[in-house]
C-alpha cells in the first residue's frame, strides 16, 4: 500500500550470503509483520512486532532474524541458515493488530 | 493452520456479481472474518471485515450467516481488474495471527 515501502522489488543473492530486506512505513502503525509466500501458496508469518524493541516469532522463523529499533522500520535478514530462501517476501503493518496493510513485496532469488 | 475453507477457483462474467463463499465452522465468538485479495505479484489488499452483522463498503459486501459458520463476499459488478486471489481469514480483532490459506482464484471473463 502507499504508506509501506519495500525495496528493492527484485533481489538476487548467492547461496550462503546473508541478505537484508527493508520495510518502512509512514502510517504511524505500531505493529509490523513479515510474511513469506511461495508459488501457488498462501502467506506464512515469519516474524511480527507489536512495539519498538520487541518482536515475536511466527510460524516459520528459523533462518530469519529481525530488528525493530524504530517504529517506522522493520528489516528482515535472511540468513544462510534458511534452507530455501527463494520466495516472495511481504511486509505489513497495522495500527492496532486489526486489518493489516501490505507493502508491494520483494522477490528474493538465491542463485 | 488456516481456519477457513474456500473453493480453489471461480469464474465470473464481467458486469455480473461475484459471490465468493468461505466456510469457517470453528470460528470463535471473538473472531472477525476478514477478506483480502492479491493481484498477481502484488501485496494483498484489504477488502472488508465483519463480526456478525453484514457489512458493505465501496468495494464489496460481506454476508455472514447467523451461526457465523460461513460467509460470502460479494463483488456487485465484477470488472476485469477484480481478477485476483481472494483470501478469507478469521482472527481476533486484537490478535495478530492472520492465517492465509490458498484462497480462491477469481477470474473475471470479458
CSV table of C-alpha atoms in Angstrom, one decimal:
chain,number,residue,atom,x,y,z
A,1,UNK,CA,0.0,0.0,0.0
A,2,UNK,CA,1.0,3.6,-0.4
A,3,UNK,CA,2.3,4.0,3.1
A,4,UNK,CA,4.5,0.9,3.2
A,5,UNK,CA,7.6,0.6,1.1
A,6,UNK,CA,9.7,-2.4,0.4
A,7,UNK,CA,12.9,-2.2,-1.5
A,8,UNK,CA,14.2,-3.5,-3.8
A,9,UNK,CA,11.4,-5.2,-5.8
A,10,UNK,CA,13.7,-7.9,-7.0
A,11,UNK,CA,16.8,-9.1,-5.2
A,12,UNK,CA,19.4,-11.6,-6.2
A,13,UNK,CA,22.0,-13.2,-3.9
A,14,UNK,CA,24.5,-16.0,-4.0
A,15,UNK,CA,23.9,-19.0,-1.8
A,16,UNK,CA,25.5,-18.7,1.6
A,17,UNK,CA,25.2,-14.9,1.8
A,18,UNK,CA,23.0,-13.1,4.3
A,19,UNK,CA,20.6,-10.6,2.8
A,20,UNK,CA,18.5,-7.9,4.5
A,21,UNK,CA,15.2,-6.8,3.1
A,22,UNK,CA,13.9,-3.4,4.1
A,23,UNK,CA,10.4,-2.4,5.1
A,24,UNK,CA,9.5,1.2,6.0
A,25,UNK,CA,6.1,2.7,6.9
A,26,UNK,CA,4.9,6.2,7.5
A,27,UNK,CA,1.5,5.3,8.7
A,28,UNK,CA,2.4,5.6,12.4
A,29,UNK,CA,1.4,2.0,12.9
A,30,UNK,CA,2.6,0.2,16.0
A,31,UNK,CA,2.5,-3.4,14.6
A,32,UNK,CA,4.6,-4.7,11.7
A,33,UNK,CA,4.8,-8.2,10.2
A,34,UNK,CA,6.9,-10.2,7.8
A,35,UNK,CA,5.4,-13.0,5.6
A,36,UNK,CA,6.8,-15.3,3.1
A,37,UNK,CA,4.9,-16.6,0.0
A,38,UNK,CA,5.9,-19.5,-2.2
A,39,UNK,CA,4.4,-20.0,-5.7
A,40,UNK,CA,0.7,-21.1,-5.5
A,41,UNK,CA,0.7,-20.9,-1.8
A,42,UNK,CA,-0.8,-18.6,0.8
A,43,UNK,CA,1.2,-16.3,3.1
A,44,UNK,CA,3.1,-17.6,6.1
A,45,UNK,CA,4.1,-15.5,9.1
A,46,UNK,CA,7.8,-15.2,9.8
A,47,UNK,CA,8.1,-12.5,12.5
A,48,UNK,CA,5.9,-9.8,13.9
A,49,UNK,CA,6.5,-6.8,16.2
A,50,UNK,CA,3.8,-5.1,18.2
A,51,UNK,CA,6.0,-2.3,19.5
A,52,UNK,CA,9.5,-0.9,19.2
A,53,UNK,CA,12.3,-3.1,20.5
A,54,UNK,CA,10.0,-6.1,20.8
A,55,UNK,CA,9.2,-8.8,18.3
A,56,UNK,CA,7.9,-12.4,18.2
A,57,UNK,CA,8.5,-15.4,16.1
A,58,UNK,CA,5.8,-16.5,13.7
A,59,UNK,CA,5.3,-19.9,12.2
A,60,UNK,CA,8.5,-20.1,10.1
A,61,UNK,CA,11.1,-18.0,11.9
A,62,UNK,CA,14.0,-20.4,11.5
A,63,UNK,CA,16.8,-19.0,9.4
A,64,UNK,CA,15.5,-15.4,9.7
A,65,UNK,CA,16.2,-12.5,12.0
A,66,UNK,CA,14.6,-9.1,12.5
A,67,UNK,CA,15.1,-5.9,14.5
A,68,UNK,CA,12.7,-3.1,15.5
A,69,UNK,CA,14.8,-0.1,16.6
A,70,UNK,CA,12.4,2.4,15.1
A,71,UNK,CA,8.7,2.5,14.8
A,72,UNK,CA,8.9,3.1,11.1
A,73,UNK,CA,11.3,0.3,10.2
A,74,UNK,CA,11.3,-3.5,10.5
A,75,UNK,CA,14.1,-5.0,8.4
A,76,UNK,CA,14.3,-8.8,7.8
A,77,UNK,CA,17.5,-10.6,7.4
A,78,UNK,CA,17.5,-13.9,5.5
A,79,UNK,CA,20.5,-15.8,6.9
A,80,UNK,CA,22.5,-18.6,5.3
A,81,UNK,CA,20.7,-21.0,7.7
A,82,UNK,CA,17.5,-20.6,5.8
A,83,UNK,CA,17.4,-23.7,3.6
A,84,UNK,CA,15.1,-22.4,0.8
A,85,UNK,CA,15.3,-18.6,0.8
A,86,UNK,CA,14.0,-18.0,-2.7
A,87,UNK,CA,10.5,-16.6,-2.2
A,88,UNK,CA,8.3,-13.5,-2.3
A,89,UNK,CA,8.5,-11.6,0.9
A,90,UNK,CA,5.8,-9.3,2.1
A,91,UNK,CA,5.8,-6.7,4.9
A,92,UNK,CA,2.7,-5.4,6.5
A,93,UNK,CA,1.7,-3.0,9.3
A,94,UNK,CA,-1.4,-2.4,11.4
A,95,UNK,CA,-2.5,0.3,13.8
A,96,UNK,CA,-4.0,-2.0,16.5
A,97,UNK,CA,-3.5,-5.6,15.4
A,98,UNK,CA,-6.6,-5.4,13.3
A,99,UNK,CA,-6.6,-5.1,9.5
A,100,UNK,CA,-3.1,-5.2,8.0
A,101,UNK,CA,-1.8,-3.1,5.2
A,102,UNK,CA,0.8,-4.7,2.9
A,103,UNK,CA,3.7,-3.4,1.0
A,104,UNK,CA,4.4,-4.3,-2.6
A,105,UNK,CA,6.8,-7.2,-1.7
A,106,UNK,CA,10.4,-8.2,-2.5
A,107,UNK,CA,11.1,-11.2,-4.7
A,108,UNK,CA,14.3,-12.8,-3.5
A,109,UNK,CA,16.1,-15.2,-5.7
A,110,UNK,CA,19.1,-17.1,-4.3
A,111,UNK,CA,21.4,-18.4,-7.0
B,1,UNK,CA,-3.2,-23.5,10.1
B,2,UNK,CA,-5.9,-21.7,8.1
B,3,UNK,CA,-9.2,-22.0,9.8
B,4,UNK,CA,-11.2,-21.4,6.6
B,5,UNK,CA,-12.2,-23.4,3.6
B,6,UNK,CA,-12.6,-21.8,0.2
B,7,UNK,CA,-13.1,-23.1,-3.4
B,8,UNK,CA,-9.8,-23.2,-5.3
B,9,UNK,CA,-11.1,-21.2,-8.3
B,10,UNK,CA,-14.2,-19.5,-9.7
B,11,UNK,CA,-15.1,-17.7,-12.9
B,12,UNK,CA,-17.4,-14.7,-13.2
B,13,UNK,CA,-18.7,-12.8,-16.2
B,14,UNK,CA,-17.8,-9.1,-16.4
B,15,UNK,CA,-20.5,-6.9,-15.0
B,16,UNK,CA,-22.1,-9.7,-13.0
B,17,UNK,CA,-22.0,-10.2,-9.3
B,18,UNK,CA,-19.2,-12.4,-8.0
B,19,UNK,CA,-20.1,-14.4,-4.9
B,20,UNK,CA,-17.2,-15.9,-3.1
B,21,UNK,CA,-18.0,-18.4,-0.3
B,22,UNK,CA,-16.0,-19.2,2.8
B,23,UNK,CA,-16.6,-21.8,5.4
B,24,UNK,CA,-15.3,-21.2,9.0
B,25,UNK,CA,-17.2,-23.7,11.1
B,26,UNK,CA,-14.8,-23.5,14.0
B,27,UNK,CA,-14.9,-19.7,14.4
B,28,UNK,CA,-14.8,-18.4,17.9
B,29,UNK,CA,-17.0,-15.8,19.4
B,30,UNK,CA,-14.3,-13.1,19.4
B,31,UNK,CA,-13.0,-13.8,15.9
B,32,UNK,CA,-13.8,-11.5,13.0
B,33,UNK,CA,-14.0,-12.5,9.3
B,34,UNK,CA,-11.6,-10.6,7.1
B,35,UNK,CA,-11.3,-10.6,3.3
B,36,UNK,CA,-8.2,-9.7,1.4
B,37,UNK,CA,-7.3,-10.0,-2.3
B,38,UNK,CA,-4.0,-10.4,-4.0
B,39,UNK,CA,-3.4,-9.4,-7.6
B,40,UNK,CA,-0.5,-11.4,-9.1
B,41,UNK,CA,2.9,-10.4,-7.7
B,42,UNK,CA,1.5,-7.6,-5.5
B,43,UNK,CA,0.9,-7.3,-1.8
B,44,UNK,CA,-2.6,-8.3,-0.5
B,45,UNK,CA,-5.2,-5.6,-0.4
B,46,UNK,CA,-7.7,-5.3,2.5
B,47,UNK,CA,-11.3,-5.5,1.3
B,48,UNK,CA,-13.7,-5.8,4.3
B,49,UNK,CA,-14.2,-7.4,7.6
B,50,UNK,CA,-17.1,-8.1,10.0
B,51,UNK,CA,-18.1,-9.9,13.2
B,52,UNK,CA,-21.7,-10.9,12.8
B,53,UNK,CA,-23.6,-8.2,11.0
B,54,UNK,CA,-23.5,-7.9,7.3
B,55,UNK,CA,-21.1,-5.2,6.1
B,56,UNK,CA,-20.8,-3.1,3.0
B,57,UNK,CA,-18.2,-0.7,1.7
B,58,UNK,CA,-17.2,0.8,-1.6
B,59,UNK,CA,-15.5,-2.4,-2.7
B,60,UNK,CA,-17.8,-5.2,-1.6
B,61,UNK,CA,-20.4,-6.6,0.7
B,62,UNK,CA,-19.9,-9.2,3.3
B,63,UNK,CA,-22.7,-11.6,4.3
B,64,UNK,CA,-22.2,-13.6,7.4
B,65,UNK,CA,-24.6,-16.4,8.3
B,66,UNK,CA,-26.5,-16.2,11.6
B,67,UNK,CA,-24.5,-19.1,13.1
B,68,UNK,CA,-21.3,-17.4,11.8
B,69,UNK,CA,-20.0,-20.7,10.3
B,70,UNK,CA,-19.8,-19.3,6.8
B,71,UNK,CA,-19.7,-16.1,4.9
B,72,UNK,CA,-19.9,-14.8,1.3
B,73,UNK,CA,-18.0,-11.9,-0.2
B,74,UNK,CA,-20.0,-10.2,-2.9
B,75,UNK,CA,-18.4,-8.0,-5.6
B,76,UNK,CA,-21.6,-6.4,-7.1
B,77,UNK,CA,-20.4,-5.7,-10.6
B,78,UNK,CA,-17.2,-7.6,-11.3
B,79,UNK,CA,-14.6,-6.0,-13.6
B,80,UNK,CA,-11.5,-7.4,-15.3
B,81,UNK,CA,-9.5,-5.7,-12.6
B,82,UNK,CA,-11.1,-7.8,-9.9
B,83,UNK,CA,-9.3,-10.9,-11.2
B,84,UNK,CA,-7.2,-11.9,-8.2
B,85,UNK,CA,-6.8,-14.5,-5.4
B,86,UNK,CA,-9.3,-13.8,-2.6
B,87,UNK,CA,-8.4,-14.8,0.9
B,88,UNK,CA,-10.9,-15.3,3.7
B,89,UNK,CA,-9.3,-15.1,7.2
B,90,UNK,CA,-10.7,-15.4,10.7
B,91,UNK,CA,-8.8,-13.7,13.5
B,92,UNK,CA,-9.5,-11.9,16.8
B,93,UNK,CA,-9.7,-8.1,16.2
B,94,UNK,CA,-6.9,-7.6,18.6
B,95,UNK,CA,-4.9,-10.6,17.6
B,96,UNK,CA,-2.1,-10.7,15.1
B,97,UNK,CA,-2.2,-14.2,13.7
B,98,UNK,CA,-3.5,-13.8,10.2
B,99,UNK,CA,-3.5,-17.3,8.6
B,100,UNK,CA,-3.7,-17.0,4.8
B,101,UNK,CA,-4.7,-20.2,3.2
B,102,UNK,CA,-4.5,-20.7,-0.6
B,103,UNK,CA,-7.6,-18.6,-1.2
B,104,UNK,CA,-10.0,-18.6,-4.2
B,105,UNK,CA,-8.6,-17.6,-7.6
B,106,UNK,CA,-11.3,-15.5,-9.2
B,107,UNK,CA,-11.2,-14.9,-13.0
B,108,UNK,CA,-13.5,-12.3,-14.4
B,109,UNK,CA,-14.3,-13.2,-18.0
B,110,UNK,CA,-15.0,-10.5,-20.6
